mmCIF file of C-alpha atoms and ligand atoms in Angstrom:
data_model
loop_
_atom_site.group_PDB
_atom_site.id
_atom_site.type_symbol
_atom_site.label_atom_id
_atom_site.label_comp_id
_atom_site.label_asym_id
_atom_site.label_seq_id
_atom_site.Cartn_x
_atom_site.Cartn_y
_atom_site.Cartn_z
ATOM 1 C CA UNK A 1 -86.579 165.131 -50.523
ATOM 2 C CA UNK A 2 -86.544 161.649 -48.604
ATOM 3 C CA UNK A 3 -89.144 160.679 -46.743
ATOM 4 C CA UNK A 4 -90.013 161.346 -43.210
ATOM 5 C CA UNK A 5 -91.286 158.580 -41.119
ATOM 6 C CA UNK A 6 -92.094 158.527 -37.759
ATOM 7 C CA UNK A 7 -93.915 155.999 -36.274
ATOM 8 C CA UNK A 8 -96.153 156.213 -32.480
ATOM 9 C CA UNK A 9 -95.810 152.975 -31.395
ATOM 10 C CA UNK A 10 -95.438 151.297 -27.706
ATOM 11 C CA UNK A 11 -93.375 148.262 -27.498
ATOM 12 C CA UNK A 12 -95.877 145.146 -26.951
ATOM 13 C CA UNK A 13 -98.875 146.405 -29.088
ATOM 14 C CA UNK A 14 -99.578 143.977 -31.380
ATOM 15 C CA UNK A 15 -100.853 146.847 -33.689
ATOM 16 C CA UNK A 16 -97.639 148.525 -33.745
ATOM 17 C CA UNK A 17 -95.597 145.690 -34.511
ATOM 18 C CA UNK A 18 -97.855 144.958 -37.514
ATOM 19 C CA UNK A 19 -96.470 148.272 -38.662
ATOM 20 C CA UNK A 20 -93.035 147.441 -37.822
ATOM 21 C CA UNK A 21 -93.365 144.675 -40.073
ATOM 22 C CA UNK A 22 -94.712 146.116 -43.018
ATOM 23 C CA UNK A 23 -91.939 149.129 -42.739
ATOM 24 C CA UNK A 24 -89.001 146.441 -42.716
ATOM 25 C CA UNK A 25 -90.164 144.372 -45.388
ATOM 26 C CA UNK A 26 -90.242 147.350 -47.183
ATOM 27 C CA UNK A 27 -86.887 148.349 -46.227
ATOM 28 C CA UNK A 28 -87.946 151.909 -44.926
ATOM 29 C CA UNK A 29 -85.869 153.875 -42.272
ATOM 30 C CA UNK A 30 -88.026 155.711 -39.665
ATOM 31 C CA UNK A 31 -88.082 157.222 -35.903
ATOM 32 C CA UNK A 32 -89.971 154.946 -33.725
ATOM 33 C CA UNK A 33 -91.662 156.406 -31.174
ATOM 34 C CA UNK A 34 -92.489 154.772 -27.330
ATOM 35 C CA UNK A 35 -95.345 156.776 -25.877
ATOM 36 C CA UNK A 36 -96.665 156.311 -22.421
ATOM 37 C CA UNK A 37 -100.049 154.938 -23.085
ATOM 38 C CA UNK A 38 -100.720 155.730 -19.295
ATOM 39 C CA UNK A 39 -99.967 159.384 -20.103
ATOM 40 C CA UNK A 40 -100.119 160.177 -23.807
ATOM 41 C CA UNK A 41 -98.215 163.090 -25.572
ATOM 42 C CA UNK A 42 -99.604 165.744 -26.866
ATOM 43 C CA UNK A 43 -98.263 164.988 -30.525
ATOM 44 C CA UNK A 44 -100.096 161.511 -30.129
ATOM 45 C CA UNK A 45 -103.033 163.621 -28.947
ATOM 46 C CA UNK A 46 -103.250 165.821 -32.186
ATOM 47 C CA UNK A 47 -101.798 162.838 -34.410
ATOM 48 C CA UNK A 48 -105.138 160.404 -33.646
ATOM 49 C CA UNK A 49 -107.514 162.874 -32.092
ATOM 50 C CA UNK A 50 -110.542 160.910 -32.928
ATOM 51 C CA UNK A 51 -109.325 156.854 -31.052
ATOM 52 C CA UNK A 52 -105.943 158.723 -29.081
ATOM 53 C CA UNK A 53 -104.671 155.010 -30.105
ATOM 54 C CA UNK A 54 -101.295 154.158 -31.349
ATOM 55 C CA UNK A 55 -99.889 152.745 -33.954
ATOM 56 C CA UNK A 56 -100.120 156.003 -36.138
ATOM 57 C CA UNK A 57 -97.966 156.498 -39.273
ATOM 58 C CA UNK A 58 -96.704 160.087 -39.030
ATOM 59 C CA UNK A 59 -95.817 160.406 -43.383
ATOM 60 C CA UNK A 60 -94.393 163.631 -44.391
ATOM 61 C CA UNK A 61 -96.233 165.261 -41.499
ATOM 62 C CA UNK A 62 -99.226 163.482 -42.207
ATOM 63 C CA UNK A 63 -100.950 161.386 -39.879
ATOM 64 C CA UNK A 64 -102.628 157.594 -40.738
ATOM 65 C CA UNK A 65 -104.519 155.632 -38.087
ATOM 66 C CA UNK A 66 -105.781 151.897 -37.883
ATOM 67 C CA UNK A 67 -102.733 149.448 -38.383
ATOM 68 C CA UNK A 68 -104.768 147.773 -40.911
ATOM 69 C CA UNK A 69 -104.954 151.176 -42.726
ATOM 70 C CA UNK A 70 -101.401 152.243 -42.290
ATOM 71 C CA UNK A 71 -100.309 148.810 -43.810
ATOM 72 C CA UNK A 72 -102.675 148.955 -46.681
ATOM 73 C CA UNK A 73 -101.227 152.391 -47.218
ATOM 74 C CA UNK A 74 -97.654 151.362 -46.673
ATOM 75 C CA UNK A 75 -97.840 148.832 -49.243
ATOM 76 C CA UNK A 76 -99.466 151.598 -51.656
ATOM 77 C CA UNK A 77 -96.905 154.094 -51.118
ATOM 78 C CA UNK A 78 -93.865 151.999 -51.350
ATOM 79 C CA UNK A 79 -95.309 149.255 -53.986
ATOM 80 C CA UNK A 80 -91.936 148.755 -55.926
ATOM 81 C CA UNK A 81 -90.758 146.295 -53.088
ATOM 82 C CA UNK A 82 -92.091 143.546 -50.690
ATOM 83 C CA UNK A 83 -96.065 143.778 -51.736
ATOM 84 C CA UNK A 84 -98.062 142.650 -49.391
ATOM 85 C CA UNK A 85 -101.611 142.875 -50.407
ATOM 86 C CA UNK A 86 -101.859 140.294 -53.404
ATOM 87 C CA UNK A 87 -102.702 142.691 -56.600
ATOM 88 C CA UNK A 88 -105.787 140.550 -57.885
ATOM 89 C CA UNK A 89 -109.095 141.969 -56.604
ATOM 90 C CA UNK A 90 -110.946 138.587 -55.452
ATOM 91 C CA UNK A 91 -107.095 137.843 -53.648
ATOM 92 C CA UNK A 92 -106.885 141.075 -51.919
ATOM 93 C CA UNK A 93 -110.933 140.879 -50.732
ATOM 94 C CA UNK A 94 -109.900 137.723 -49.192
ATOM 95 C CA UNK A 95 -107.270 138.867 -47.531
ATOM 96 C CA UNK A 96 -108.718 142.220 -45.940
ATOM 97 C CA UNK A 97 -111.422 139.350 -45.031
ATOM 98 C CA UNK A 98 -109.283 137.439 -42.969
ATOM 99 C CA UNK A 99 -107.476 140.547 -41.321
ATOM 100 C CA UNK A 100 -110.587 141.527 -40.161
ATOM 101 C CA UNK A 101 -111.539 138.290 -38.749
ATOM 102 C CA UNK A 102 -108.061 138.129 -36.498
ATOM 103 C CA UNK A 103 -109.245 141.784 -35.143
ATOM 104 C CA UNK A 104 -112.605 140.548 -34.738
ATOM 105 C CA UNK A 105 -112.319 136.931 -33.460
ATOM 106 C CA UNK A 106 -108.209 136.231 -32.411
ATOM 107 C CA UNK A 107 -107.719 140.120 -30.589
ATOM 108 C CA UNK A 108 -110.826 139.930 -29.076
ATOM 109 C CA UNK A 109 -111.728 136.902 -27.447
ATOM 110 C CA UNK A 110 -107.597 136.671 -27.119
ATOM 111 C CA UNK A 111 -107.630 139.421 -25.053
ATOM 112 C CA UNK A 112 -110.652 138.333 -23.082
ATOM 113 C CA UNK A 113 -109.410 135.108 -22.270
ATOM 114 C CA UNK A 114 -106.245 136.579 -21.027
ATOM 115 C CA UNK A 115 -107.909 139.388 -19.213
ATOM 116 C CA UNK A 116 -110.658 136.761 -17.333
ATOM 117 C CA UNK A 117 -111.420 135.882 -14.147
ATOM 118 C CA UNK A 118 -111.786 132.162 -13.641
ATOM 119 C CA UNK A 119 -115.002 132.037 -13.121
ATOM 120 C CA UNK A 120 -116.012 133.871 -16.770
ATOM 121 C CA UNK A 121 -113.040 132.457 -18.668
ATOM 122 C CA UNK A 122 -115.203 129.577 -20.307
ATOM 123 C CA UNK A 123 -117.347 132.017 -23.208
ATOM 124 C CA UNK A 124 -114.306 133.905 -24.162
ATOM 125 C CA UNK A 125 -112.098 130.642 -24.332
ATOM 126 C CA UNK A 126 -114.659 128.799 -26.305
ATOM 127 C CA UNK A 127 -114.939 131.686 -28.741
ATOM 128 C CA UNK A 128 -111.215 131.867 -29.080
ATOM 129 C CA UNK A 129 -110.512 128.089 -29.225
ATOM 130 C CA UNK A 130 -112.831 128.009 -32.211
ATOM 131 C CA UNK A 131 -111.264 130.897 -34.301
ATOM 132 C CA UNK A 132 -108.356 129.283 -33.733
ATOM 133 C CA UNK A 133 -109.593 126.242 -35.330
ATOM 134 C CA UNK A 134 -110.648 128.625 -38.142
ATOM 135 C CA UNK A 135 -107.217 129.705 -38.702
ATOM 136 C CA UNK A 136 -105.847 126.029 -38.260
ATOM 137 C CA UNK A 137 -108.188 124.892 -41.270
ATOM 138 C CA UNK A 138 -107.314 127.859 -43.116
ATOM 139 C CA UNK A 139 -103.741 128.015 -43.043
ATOM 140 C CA UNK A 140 -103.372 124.086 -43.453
ATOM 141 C CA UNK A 141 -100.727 122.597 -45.513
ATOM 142 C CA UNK A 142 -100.268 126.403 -47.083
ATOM 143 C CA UNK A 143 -96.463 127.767 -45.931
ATOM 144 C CA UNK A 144 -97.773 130.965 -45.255
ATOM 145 C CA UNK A 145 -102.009 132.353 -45.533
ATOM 146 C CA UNK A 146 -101.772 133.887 -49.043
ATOM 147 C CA UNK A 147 -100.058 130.740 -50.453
ATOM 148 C CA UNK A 148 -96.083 130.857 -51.486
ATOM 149 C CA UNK A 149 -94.902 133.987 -49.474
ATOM 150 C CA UNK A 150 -95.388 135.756 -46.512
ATOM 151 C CA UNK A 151 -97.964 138.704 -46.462
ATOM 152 C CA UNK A 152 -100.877 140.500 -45.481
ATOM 153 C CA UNK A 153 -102.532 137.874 -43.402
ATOM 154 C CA UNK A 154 -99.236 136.679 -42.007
ATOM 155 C CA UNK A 155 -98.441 140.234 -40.753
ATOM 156 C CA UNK A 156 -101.802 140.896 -39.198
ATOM 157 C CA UNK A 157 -101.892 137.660 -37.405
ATOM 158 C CA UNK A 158 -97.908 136.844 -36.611
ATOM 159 C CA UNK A 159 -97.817 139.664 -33.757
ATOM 160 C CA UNK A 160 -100.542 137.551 -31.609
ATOM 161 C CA UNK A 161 -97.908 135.423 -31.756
ATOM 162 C CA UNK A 162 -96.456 137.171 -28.477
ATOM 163 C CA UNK A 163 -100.220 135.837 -26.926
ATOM 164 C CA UNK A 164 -99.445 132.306 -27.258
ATOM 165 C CA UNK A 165 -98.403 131.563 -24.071
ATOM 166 C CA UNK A 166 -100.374 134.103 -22.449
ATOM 167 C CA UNK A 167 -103.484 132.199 -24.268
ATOM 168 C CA UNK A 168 -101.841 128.622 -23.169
ATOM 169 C CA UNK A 169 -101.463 129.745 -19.102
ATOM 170 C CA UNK A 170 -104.278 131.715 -18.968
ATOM 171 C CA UNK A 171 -106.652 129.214 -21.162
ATOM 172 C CA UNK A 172 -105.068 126.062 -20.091
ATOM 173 C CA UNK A 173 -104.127 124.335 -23.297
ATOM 174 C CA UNK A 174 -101.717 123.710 -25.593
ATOM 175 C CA UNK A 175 -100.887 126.058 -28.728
ATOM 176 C CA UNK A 176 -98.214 122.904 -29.895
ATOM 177 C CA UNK A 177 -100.439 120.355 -29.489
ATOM 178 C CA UNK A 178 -103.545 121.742 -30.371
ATOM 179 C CA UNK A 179 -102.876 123.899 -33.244
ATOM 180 C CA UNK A 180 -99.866 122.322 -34.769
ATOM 181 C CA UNK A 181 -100.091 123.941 -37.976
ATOM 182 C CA UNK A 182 -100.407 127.580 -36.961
ATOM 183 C CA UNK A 183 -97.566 126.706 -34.265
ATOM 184 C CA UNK A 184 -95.300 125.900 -37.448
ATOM 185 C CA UNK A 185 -96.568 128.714 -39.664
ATOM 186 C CA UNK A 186 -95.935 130.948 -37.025
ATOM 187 C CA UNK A 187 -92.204 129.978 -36.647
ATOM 188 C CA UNK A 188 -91.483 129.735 -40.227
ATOM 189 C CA UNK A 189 -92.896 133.680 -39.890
ATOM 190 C CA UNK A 190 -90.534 133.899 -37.051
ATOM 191 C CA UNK A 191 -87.201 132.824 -39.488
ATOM 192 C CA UNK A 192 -87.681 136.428 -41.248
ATOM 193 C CA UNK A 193 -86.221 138.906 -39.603
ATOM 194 C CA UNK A 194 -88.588 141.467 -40.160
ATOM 195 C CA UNK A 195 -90.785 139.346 -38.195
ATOM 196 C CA UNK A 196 -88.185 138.417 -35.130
ATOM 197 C CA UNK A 197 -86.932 141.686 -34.789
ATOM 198 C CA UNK A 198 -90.309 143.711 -34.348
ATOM 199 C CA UNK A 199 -92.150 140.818 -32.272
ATOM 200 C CA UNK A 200 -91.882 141.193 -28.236
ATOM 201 C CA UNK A 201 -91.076 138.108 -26.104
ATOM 202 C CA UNK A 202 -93.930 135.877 -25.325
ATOM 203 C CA UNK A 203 -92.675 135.835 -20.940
ATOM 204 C CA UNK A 204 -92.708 139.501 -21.269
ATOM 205 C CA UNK A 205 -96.275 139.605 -22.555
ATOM 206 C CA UNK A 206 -97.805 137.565 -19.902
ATOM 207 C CA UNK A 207 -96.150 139.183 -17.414
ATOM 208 C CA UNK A 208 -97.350 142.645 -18.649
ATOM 209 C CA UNK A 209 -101.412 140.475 -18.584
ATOM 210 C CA UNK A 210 -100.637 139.871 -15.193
ATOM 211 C CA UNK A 211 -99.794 144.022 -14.386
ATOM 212 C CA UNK A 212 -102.942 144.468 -16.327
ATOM 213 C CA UNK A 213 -105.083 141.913 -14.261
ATOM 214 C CA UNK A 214 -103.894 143.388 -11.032
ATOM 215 C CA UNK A 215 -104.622 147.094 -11.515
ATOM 216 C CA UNK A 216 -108.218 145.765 -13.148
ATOM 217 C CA UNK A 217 -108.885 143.712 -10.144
ATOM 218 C CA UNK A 218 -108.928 140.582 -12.074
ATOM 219 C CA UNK A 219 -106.487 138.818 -9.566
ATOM 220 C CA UNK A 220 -105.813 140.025 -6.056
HETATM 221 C C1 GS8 B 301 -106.258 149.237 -32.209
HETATM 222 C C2 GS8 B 301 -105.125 150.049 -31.602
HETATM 223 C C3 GS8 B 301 -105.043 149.858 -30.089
HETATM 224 O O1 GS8 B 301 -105.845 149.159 -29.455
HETATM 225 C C4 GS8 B 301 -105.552 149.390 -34.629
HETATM 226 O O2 GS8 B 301 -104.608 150.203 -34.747
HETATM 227 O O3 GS8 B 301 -105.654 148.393 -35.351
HETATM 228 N N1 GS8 B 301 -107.852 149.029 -34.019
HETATM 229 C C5 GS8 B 301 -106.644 149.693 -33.600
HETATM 230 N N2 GS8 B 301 -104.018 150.495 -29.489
HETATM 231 C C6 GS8 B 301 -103.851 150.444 -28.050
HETATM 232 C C7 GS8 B 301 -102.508 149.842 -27.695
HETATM 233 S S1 GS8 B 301 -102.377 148.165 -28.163
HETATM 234 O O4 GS8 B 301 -103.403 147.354 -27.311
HETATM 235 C C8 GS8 B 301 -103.850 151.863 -27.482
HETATM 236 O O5 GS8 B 301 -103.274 152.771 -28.038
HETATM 237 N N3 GS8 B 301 -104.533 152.042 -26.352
HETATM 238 C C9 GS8 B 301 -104.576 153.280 -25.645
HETATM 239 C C10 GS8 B 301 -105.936 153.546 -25.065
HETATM 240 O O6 GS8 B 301 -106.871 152.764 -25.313
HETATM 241 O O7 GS8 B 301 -106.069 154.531 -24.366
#
């Protein structure tokens, strides 16, 4: 019986394009499904009862939560092609490492400088301005995080991609000019279509920050 996969997703989550990713490098058909994060369904309700979050991997009927999770157990399920995770244990450590630092340092204090008022922008900024230095030092003269080919790393971080600009306006500075290596890692990321076709448009972000700052009062 072929597969059934159906994926919860809403079109500028960074989490679901990670998953969007992973399932065309793999080369796997599936329904994607736009929910209304404003008023969630009820088979998004019973899918992720516990966060009510998407992305979630509907496999089979079965439900998997936490993009990071779903991708780790994308790449498990459908190993023969495209791996992602490198299969050396030390590798793959390092990998979930740095994963976990773009959720921890990049969303976050991404998302906080874009979703600042003026006058608190500075700790956020700083914090993100450094982890972006991080990444800059990490990625260096390497074509891609893991080395020779795009993977893990690349597909966790690429989607903030669509924050750039949001993070230049909104921070006042200059992805290009600042971070010139992530700038071209990120569009030699860009050249695969798995990664154009499941990324949103960097305008249409920041206009969606500035819907967000004016329902939370952030600008008048
Ligand atoms: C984050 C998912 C998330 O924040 C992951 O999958 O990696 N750690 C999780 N999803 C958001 C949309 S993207 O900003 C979401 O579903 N929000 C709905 C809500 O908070 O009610």
């Amino acid at each position: 019986m072929a597969d059934e996969v159906v994926l919860l997703d809403f079109w500028l989550s960074p989490f679901g394009m990670r998953i969007r990713i992973a399932l065309a490098e793999k080369g796997i058909k599936y329904e994607d499904k736009e929910e209304n994060l404003e008023d969630k369904s009820p088979l998004l309700l019973k899918m992720n009862p516990v966060h009510k979050k998407i992305p979630v991997l509907i496999h089979n009927g079965k439900p998997i939560c936490e993009s990071l999770v779903i991708v780790q157990y994308i790449d498990e399920v459908w190993k023969e092609t495209s791996p992602l995770l490198p299969s050396d244990p030390y590798h793959r450590a390092q990998a979930k490492f740095w994963a976990d630092f773009i959720d921890k340092k990049i969303f976050d204090y991404g998302w906080k400088t874009c979703m600042s008022k003026e006058e608190e922008i500075e700790a956020p900024k700083k914090e993100l301005i450094e982890s972006l230095k991080v990444s800059e030092g990490e990625i260096g003269e390497k074509p891609y995080f893991g080395g020779e080919k795009f993977g893990y790393v690349d597909l966790s971080f690429i989607p903030f991609y669509t924050w750039f600009y949001s993070f230049e306006t909104f921070g006042k500075f200059s992805m290009e000019a600042d971070f010139p290596k992530l700038t071209a890692w990120a569009e030699r990321c860009l050249q695969k279509e798995s990664v154009s076709n499941s990324l949103a448009d960097q305008q249409k972000v920041y206009h969606f920050y500035g819907h967000l700052r004016k329902k939370y009062g952030i600008d008048e």
